[in-house]
CSV table of C-alpha atoms and ligand atoms in Angstrom, one decimal:
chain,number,residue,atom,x,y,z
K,1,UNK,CA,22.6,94.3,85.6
K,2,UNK,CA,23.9,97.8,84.7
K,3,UNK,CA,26.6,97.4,87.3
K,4,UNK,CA,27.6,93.8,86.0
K,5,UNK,CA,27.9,95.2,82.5
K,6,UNK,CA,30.2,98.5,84.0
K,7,UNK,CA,32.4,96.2,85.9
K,8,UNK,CA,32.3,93.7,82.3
K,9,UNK,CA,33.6,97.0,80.2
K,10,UNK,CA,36.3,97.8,82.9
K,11,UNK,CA,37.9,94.7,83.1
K,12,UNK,CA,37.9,94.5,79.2
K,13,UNK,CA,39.1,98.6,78.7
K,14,UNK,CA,42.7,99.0,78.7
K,15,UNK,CA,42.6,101.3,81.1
K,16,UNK,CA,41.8,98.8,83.7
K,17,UNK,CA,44.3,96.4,82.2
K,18,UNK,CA,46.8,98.5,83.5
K,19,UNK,CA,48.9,96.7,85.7
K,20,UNK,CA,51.7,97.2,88.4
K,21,UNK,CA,55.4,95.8,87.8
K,22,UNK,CA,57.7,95.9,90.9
K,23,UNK,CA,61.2,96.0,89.8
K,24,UNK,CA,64.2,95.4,92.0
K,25,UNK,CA,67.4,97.4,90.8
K,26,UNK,CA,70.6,98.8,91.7
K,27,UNK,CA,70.4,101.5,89.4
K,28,UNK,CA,70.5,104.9,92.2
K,29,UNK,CA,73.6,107.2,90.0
K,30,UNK,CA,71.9,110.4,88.5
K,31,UNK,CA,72.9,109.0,84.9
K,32,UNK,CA,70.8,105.3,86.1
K,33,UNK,CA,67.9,107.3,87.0
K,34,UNK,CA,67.9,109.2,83.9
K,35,UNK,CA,68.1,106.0,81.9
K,36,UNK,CA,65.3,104.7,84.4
K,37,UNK,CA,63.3,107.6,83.3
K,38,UNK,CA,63.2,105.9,79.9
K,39,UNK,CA,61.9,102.7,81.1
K,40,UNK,CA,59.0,104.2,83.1
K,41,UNK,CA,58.2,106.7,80.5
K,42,UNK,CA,58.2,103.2,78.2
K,43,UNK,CA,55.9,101.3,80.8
K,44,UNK,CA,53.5,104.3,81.2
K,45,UNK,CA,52.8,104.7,77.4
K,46,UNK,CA,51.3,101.0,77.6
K,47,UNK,CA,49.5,101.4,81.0
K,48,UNK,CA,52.4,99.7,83.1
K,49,UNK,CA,52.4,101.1,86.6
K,50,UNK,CA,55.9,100.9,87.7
K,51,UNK,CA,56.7,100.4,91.1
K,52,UNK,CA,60.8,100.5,91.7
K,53,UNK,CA,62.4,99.0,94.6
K,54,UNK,CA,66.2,100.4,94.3
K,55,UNK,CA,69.1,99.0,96.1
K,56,UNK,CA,72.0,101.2,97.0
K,57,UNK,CA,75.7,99.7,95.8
K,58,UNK,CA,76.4,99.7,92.0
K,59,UNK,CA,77.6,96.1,91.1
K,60,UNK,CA,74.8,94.4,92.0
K,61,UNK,CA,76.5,92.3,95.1
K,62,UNK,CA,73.9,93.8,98.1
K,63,UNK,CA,70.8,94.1,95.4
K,64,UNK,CA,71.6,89.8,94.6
K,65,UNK,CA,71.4,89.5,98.5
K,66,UNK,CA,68.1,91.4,98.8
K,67,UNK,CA,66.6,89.3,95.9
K,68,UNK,CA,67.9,85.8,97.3
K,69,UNK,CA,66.1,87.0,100.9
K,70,UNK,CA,62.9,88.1,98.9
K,71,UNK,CA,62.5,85.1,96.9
K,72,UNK,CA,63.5,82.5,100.4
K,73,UNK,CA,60.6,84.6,101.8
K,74,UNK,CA,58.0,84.0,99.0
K,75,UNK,CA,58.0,88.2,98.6
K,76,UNK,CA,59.8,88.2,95.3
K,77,UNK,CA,59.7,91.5,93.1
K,78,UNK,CA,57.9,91.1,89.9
K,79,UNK,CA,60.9,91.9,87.8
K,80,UNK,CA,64.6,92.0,88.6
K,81,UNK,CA,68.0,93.6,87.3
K,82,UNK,CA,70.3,90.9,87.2
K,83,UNK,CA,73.9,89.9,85.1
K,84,UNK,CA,76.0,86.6,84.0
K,85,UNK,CA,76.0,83.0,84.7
K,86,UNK,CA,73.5,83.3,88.1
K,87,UNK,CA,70.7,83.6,85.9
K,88,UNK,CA,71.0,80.0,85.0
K,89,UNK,CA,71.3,79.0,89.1
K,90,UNK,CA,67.6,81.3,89.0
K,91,UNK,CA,66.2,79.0,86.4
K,92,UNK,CA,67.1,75.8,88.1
K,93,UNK,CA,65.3,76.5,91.0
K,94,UNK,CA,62.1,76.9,88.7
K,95,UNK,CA,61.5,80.7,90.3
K,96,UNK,CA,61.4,82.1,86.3
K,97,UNK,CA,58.7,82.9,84.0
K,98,UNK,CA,59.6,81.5,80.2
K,99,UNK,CA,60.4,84.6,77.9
K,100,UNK,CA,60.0,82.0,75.0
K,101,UNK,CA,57.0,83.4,73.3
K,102,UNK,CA,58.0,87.4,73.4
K,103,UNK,CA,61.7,85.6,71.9
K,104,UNK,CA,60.3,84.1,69.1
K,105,UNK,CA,57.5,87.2,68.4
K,106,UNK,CA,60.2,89.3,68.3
K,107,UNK,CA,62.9,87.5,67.1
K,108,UNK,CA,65.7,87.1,69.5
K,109,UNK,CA,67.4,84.2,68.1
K,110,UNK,CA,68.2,85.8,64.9
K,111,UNK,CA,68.2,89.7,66.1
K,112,UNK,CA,70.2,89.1,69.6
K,113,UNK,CA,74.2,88.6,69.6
K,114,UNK,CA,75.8,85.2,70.4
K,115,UNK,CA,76.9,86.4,74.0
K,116,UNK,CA,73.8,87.8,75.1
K,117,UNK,CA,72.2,84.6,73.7
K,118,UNK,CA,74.3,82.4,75.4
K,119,UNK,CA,73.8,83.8,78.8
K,120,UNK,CA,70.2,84.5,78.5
K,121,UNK,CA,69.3,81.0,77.7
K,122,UNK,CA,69.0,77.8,79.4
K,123,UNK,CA,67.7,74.3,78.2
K,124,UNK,CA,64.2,76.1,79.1
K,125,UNK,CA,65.2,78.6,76.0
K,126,UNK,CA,65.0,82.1,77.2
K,127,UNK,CA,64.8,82.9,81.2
K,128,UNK,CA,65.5,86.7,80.8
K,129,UNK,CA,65.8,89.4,78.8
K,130,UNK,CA,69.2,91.1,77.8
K,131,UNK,CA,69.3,94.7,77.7
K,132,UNK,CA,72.4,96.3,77.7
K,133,UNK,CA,76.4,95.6,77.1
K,134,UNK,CA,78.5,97.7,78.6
K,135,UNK,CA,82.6,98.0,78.3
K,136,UNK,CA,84.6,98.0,81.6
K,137,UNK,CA,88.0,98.9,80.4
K,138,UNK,CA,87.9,102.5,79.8
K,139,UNK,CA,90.1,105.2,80.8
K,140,UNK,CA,88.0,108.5,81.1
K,141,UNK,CA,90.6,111.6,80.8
K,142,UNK,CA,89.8,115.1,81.7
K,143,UNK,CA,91.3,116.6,78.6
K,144,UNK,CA,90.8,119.8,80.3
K,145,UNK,CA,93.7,118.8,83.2
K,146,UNK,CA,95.3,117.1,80.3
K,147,UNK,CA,96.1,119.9,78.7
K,148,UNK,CA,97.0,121.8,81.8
K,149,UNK,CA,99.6,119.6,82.7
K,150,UNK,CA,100.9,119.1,79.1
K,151,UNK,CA,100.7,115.6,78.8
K,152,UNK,CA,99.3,113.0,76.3
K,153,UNK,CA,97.1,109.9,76.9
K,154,UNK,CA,99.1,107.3,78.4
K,155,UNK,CA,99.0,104.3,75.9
K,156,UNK,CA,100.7,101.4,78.2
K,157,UNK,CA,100.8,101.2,81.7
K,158,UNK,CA,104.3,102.2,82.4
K,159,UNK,CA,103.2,105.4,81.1
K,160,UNK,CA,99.4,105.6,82.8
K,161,UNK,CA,101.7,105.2,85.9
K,162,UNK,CA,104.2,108.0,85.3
K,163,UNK,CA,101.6,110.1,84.4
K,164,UNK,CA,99.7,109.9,87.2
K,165,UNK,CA,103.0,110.4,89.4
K,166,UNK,CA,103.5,114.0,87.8
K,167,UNK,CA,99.8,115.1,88.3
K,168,UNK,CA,100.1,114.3,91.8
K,169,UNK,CA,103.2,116.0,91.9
K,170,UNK,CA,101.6,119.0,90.3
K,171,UNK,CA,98.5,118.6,92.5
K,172,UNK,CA,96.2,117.3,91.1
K,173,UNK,CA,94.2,114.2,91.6
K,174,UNK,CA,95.6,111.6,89.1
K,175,UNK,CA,92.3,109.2,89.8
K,176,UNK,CA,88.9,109.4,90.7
K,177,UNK,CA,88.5,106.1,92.4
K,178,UNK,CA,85.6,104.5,93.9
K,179,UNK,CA,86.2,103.1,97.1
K,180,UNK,CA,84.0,99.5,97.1
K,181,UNK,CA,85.5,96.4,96.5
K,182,UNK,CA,83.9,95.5,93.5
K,183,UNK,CA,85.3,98.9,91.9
K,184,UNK,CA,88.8,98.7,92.6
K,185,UNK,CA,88.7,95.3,92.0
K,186,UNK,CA,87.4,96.4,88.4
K,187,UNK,CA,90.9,98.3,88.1
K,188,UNK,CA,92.9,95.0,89.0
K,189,UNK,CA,90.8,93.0,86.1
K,190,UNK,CA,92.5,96.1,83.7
K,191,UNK,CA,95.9,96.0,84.9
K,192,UNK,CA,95.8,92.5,84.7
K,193,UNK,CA,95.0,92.6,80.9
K,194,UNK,CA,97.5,94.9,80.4
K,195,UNK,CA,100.0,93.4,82.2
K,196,UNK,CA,99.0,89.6,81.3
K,197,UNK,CA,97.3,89.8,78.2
K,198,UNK,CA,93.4,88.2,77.4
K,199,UNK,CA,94.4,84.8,77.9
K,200,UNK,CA,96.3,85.3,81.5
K,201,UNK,CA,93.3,87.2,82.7
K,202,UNK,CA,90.6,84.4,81.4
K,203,UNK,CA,92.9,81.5,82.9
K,204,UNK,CA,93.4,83.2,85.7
K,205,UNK,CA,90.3,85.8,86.6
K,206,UNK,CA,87.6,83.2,84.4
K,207,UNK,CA,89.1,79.8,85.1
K,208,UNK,CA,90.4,80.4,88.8
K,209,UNK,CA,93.2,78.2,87.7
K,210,UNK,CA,95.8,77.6,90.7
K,211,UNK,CA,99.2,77.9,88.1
K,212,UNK,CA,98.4,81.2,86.7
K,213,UNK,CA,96.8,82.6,89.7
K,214,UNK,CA,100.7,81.4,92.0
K,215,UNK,CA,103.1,82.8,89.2
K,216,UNK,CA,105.5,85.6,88.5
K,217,UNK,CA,103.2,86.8,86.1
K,218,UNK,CA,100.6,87.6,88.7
K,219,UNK,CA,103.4,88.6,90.5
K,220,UNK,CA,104.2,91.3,87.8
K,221,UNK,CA,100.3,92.4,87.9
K,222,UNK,CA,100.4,92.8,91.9
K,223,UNK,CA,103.4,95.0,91.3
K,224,UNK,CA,101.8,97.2,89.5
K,225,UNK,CA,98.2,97.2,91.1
K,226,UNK,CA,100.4,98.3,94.5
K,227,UNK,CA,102.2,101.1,92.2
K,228,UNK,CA,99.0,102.7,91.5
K,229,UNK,CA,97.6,102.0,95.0
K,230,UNK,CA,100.4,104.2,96.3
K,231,UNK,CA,99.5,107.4,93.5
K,232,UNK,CA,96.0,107.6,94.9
K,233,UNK,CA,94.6,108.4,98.2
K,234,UNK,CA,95.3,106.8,101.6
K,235,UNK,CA,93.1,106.2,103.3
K,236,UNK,CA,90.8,106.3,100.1
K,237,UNK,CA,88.2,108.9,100.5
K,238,UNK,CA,84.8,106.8,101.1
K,239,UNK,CA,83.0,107.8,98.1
K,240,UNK,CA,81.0,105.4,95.5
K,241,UNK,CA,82.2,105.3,91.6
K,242,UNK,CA,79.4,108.2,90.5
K,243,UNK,CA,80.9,110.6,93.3
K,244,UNK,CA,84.2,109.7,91.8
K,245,UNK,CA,83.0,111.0,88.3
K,246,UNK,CA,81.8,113.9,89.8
K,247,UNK,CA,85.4,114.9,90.4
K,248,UNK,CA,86.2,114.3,87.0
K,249,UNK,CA,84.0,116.2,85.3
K,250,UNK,CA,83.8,119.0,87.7
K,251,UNK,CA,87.7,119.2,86.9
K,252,UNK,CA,89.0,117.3,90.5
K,253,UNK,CA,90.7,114.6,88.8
K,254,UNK,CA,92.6,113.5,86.2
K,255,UNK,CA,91.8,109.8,84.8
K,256,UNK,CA,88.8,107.9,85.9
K,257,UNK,CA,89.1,103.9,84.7
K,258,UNK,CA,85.6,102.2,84.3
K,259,UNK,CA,82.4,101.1,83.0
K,260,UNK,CA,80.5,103.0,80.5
K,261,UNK,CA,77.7,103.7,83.1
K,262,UNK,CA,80.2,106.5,83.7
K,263,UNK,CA,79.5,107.8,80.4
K,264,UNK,CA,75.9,107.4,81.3
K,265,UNK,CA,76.6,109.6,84.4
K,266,UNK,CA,78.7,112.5,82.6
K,267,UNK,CA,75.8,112.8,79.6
K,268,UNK,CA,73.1,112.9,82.7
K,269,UNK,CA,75.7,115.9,83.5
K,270,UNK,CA,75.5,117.8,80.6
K,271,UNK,CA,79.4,117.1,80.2
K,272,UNK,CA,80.9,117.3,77.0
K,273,UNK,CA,81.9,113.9,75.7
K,274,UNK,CA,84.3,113.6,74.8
K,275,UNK,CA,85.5,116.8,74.3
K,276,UNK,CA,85.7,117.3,77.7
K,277,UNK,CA,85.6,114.1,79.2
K,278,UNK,CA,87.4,111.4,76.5
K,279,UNK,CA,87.3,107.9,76.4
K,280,UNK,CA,89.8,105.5,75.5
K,281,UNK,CA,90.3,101.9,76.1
K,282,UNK,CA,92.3,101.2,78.8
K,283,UNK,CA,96.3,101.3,78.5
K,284,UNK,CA,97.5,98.4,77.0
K,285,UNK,CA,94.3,97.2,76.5
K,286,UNK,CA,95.3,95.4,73.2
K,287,UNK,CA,91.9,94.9,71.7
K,288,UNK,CA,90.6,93.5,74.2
K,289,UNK,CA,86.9,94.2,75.6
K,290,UNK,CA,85.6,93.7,79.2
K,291,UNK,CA,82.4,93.5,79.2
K,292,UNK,CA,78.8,92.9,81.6
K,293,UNK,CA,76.1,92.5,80.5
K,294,UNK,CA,72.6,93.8,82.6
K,295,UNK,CA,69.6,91.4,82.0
K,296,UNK,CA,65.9,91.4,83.5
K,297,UNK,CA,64.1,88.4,85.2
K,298,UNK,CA,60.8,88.1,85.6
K,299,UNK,CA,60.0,85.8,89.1
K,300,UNK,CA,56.9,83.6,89.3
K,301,UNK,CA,54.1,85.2,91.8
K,302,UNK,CA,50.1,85.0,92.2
K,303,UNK,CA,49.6,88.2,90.7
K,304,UNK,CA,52.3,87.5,88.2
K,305,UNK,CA,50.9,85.5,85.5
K,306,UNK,CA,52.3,84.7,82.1
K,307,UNK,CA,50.3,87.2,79.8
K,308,UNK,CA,51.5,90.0,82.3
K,309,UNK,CA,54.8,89.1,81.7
K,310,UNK,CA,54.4,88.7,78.1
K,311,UNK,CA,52.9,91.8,77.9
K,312,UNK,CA,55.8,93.5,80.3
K,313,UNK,CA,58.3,91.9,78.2
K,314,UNK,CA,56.7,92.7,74.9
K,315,UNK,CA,57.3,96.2,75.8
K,316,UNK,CA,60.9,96.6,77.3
K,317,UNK,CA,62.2,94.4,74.3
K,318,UNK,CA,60.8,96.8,71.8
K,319,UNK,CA,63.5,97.7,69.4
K,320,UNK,CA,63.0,101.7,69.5
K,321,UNK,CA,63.3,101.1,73.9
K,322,UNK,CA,65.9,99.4,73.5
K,323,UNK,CA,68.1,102.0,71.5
K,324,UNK,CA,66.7,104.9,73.8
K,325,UNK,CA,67.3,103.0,77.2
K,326,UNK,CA,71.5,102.3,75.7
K,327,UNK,CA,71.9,105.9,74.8
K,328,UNK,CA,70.8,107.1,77.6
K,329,UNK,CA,72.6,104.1,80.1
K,330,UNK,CA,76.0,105.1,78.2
K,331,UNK,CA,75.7,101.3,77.2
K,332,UNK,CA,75.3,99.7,73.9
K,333,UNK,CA,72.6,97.3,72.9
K,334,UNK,CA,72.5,93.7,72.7
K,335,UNK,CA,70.7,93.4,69.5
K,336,UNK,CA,72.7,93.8,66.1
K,337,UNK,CA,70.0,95.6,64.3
K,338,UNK,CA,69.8,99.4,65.7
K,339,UNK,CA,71.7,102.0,64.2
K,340,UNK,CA,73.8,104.1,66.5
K,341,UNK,CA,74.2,107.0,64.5
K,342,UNK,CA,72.1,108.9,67.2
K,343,UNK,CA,74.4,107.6,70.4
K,344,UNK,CA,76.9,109.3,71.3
K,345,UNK,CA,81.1,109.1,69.8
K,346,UNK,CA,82.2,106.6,72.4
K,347,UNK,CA,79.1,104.6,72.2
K,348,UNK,CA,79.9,104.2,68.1
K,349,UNK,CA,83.7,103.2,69.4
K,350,UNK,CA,82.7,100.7,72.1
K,351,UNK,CA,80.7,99.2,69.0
K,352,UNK,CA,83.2,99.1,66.7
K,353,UNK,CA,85.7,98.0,69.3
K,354,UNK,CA,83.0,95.0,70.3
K,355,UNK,CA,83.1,94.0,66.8
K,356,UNK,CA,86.6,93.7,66.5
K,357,UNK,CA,87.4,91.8,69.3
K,358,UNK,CA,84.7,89.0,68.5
K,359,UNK,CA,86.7,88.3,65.8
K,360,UNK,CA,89.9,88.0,67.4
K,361,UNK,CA,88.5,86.2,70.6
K,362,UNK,CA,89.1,89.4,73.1
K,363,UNK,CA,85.9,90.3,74.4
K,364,UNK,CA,86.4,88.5,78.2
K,365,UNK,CA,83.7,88.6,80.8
K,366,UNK,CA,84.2,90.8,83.9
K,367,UNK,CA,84.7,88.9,87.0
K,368,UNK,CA,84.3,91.6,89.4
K,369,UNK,CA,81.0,92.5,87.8
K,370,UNK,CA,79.2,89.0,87.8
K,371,UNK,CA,80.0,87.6,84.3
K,372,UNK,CA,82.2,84.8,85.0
K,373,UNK,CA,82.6,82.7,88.5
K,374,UNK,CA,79.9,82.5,91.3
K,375,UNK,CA,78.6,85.0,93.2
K,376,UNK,CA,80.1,83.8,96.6
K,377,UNK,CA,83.8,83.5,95.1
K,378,UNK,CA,83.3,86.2,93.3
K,379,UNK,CA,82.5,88.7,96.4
K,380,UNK,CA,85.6,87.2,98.6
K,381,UNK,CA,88.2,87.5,95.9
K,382,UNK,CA,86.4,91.1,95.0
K,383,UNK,CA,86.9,91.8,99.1
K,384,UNK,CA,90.9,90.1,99.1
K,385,UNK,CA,92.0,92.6,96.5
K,386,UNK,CA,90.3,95.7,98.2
K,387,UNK,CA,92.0,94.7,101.6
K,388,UNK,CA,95.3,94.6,99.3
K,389,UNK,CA,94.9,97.6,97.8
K,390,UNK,CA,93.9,99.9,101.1
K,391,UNK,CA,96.5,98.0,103.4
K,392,UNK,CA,100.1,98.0,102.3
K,393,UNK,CA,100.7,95.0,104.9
K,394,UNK,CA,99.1,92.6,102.8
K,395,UNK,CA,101.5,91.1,100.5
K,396,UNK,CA,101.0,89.8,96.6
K,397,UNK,CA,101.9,86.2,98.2
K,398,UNK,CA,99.4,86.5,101.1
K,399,UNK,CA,96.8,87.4,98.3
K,400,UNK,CA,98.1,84.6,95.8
K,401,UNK,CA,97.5,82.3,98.9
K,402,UNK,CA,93.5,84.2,99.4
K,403,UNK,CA,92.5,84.0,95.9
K,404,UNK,CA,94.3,80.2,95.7
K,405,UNK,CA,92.2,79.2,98.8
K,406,UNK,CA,88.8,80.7,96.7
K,407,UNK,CA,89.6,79.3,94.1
K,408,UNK,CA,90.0,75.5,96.1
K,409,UNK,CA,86.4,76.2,97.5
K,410,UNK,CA,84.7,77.3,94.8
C,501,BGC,C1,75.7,97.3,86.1
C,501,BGC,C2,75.5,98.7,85.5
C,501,BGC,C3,75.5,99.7,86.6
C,501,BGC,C4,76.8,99.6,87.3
C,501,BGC,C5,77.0,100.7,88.4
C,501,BGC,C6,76.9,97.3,87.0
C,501,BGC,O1,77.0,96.1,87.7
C,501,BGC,O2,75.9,96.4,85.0
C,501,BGC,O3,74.3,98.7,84.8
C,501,BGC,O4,75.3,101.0,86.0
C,501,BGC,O5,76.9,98.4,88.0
C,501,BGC,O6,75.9,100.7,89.3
């Protein structure tokens, strides 16, 4: 009797309705961690044992892979970092617990912007739960090497690429580059901008449309994408994007172009930014806003169930966690009502700049980091422009003719 009573009071104390969440990630950068830390810290204050399962490679292409095998093998994490239009395919396979009830609790239809309604929702309502946007086209300049070499932020590419030819002339590294396909394919998507403008990239980049992807306009943008191939290292040294920022803070390099996780990474760093480090939106970048957009799935299992997910779900949507987790990711968030007059200068500009380009139709997708085509077209055309950019054989019209054939497939 007394034991029956003890084992009663456990399973209704809240200490014994702590519970253990798996989640599958690619977040492994110093700055990731850190803004891990906040999620933990977040799941441990409501007796959520967190169990991570990282996968190594930023961009999310080997984590996908891992998750696809998982689920095939009925092994699935509990919860899963995941981005864009695949989160849709996820739902149709019926793998996905419903986030509808924490959504209307808390609000998401009225608190949550458009985009981040739009791709978190299906006919099923919500499938997953948005947490951060973060700005692709950046340029990151050591203002300390700046000043060293007396020179000025380059505001178009002409002059990003004659600045980088008298660093290197003066010896120094004009840019910290990460050498995976996904993240010097993420420098292609800004020279395209710049070279094409917001509607060229979206035709071409969103669309995969055969006319703009075989023109002299992409023509123009391979010229230039072999230009800066040629300023930076060759072979390129095998290091990931976070390594790369490494050398910018620590004074290595000049220019680093990229998401804001690299403000995550520098802030992780104790680097000033951006006295130090600046940011600035990419040359030319005309208003425009490249953009990702991390989301979490929660995946159907037997010790899974629905008020375990509400529960988990309840907690990471929380409006305070949600403003902690962005500062700290270099991110900002997806809902419209936290203030960032805590977050950081170029946080307050990436919002501002967000703003504006809604209005004028400029915030684009990132294909290179999951937002716009599938995940199969999107990882050979990510691999065609590496090869292009390492191997001066390859030629803009045997790329055209790659990206073309993609494109036909897709
Ligand atoms: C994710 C970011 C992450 C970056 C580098 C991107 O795909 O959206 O959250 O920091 O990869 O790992």
């Amino acid at each position: 009797m007394k034991a029956s009573l003890i084992a009663t009071l456990l399973f209704l104390s809240p200490v014994c309705s702590g519970q253990n969440v798996e989640f599958l990630h690619w977040w492994t950068s110093a700055g990731e961690k850190s803004a891990l830390n906040v999620l933990e810290k977040q799941l441990a204050e409501h007796q959520i044992e967190y169990h991570p399962s990282p996968v190594i490679g930023g961009g999310g292409d080997t984590a996908l892979t891992v998750l696809q095998a998982r689920a095939l093998a009925g092994n699935s994490p509990n919860m899963a970092q995941i981005e864009g239009p695949v989160i849709k395919a996820w739902d149709a396979i019926g793998v996905l617990h419903s986030l509808n009830h924490i959504a209307d609790e808390q609000h998401w239809d009225s608190v949550l912007y458009p985009l981040a309604k739009r791709i978190n929702k299906t006919g099923n309502g919500y499938v997953s739960m948005p947490l951060v946007l973060h700005r692709l086209n950046w340029l990151w300049v050591n203002h300390h090497l700046l000043k060293q070499l007396n020179m000025t932020v380059p505001q178009n590419w002409e002059e990003m690429l004659s600045t980088m030819e008298k660093a290197r002339e003066a010896g120094v590294n004009p840019l910290a580059v990460g050498a995976r396909p996904w993240q010097i394919a993420q420098l292609f998507e800004s020279i395209m901008i710049a070279t094409g403008g917001v509607e060229f990239y979206k035709a071409t980049l969103v669309d995969l449309n055969p006319n703009t992807i075989n023109s002299e306009q992409m023509r123009h943008v391979l010229k230039q994408f072999r230009r800066l191939s040629m300023l930076t290292d060759h072979p390129l040294q095998d290091i990931p994007w976070d390594k790369a920022t490494l050398q910018l803070a620590q004074n290595k390099a000049l220019f680093q172009i990229g998401g804001d996780w690299i403000l995550g990474e520098l802030l992780s760093q104790n680097i000033q930014v951006p006295d130090h480090i600046g940011c600035y939106p990419a040359p030319s970048a005309n208003g425009s806003y490249l953009y990702n957009m991390d989301s979490l799935i929660f995946l159907k299992s037997r010790n899974f169930d629905q008020q375990k997910v509400d529960k988990v779900a309840r907690v990471l949507s929380d409006k305070q966690f949600q403003a902690d987790f962005n500062k700290v990711k270099g991110s900002i968030p997806v809902r419209t009502d936290i203030d960032l007059k805590d977050f950081n200068t170029c946080q307050k500009q990436s919002f501002r700049d967000y703003a504006a380009a809604r209005q004028h139709a400029s915030a684009i997708p990132s294909m290179t980091d999951s937002m716009a085509i599938n995940p199969v077209a999107q990882q050979a055309i990510n691999s065609e422009i590496y090869r292009f950019y390492r191997d001066t054989q390859v030629t803009d019209e045997d790329l055209i003719k790659r990206i073309i054939a993609i494109a036909e497939s897709n």
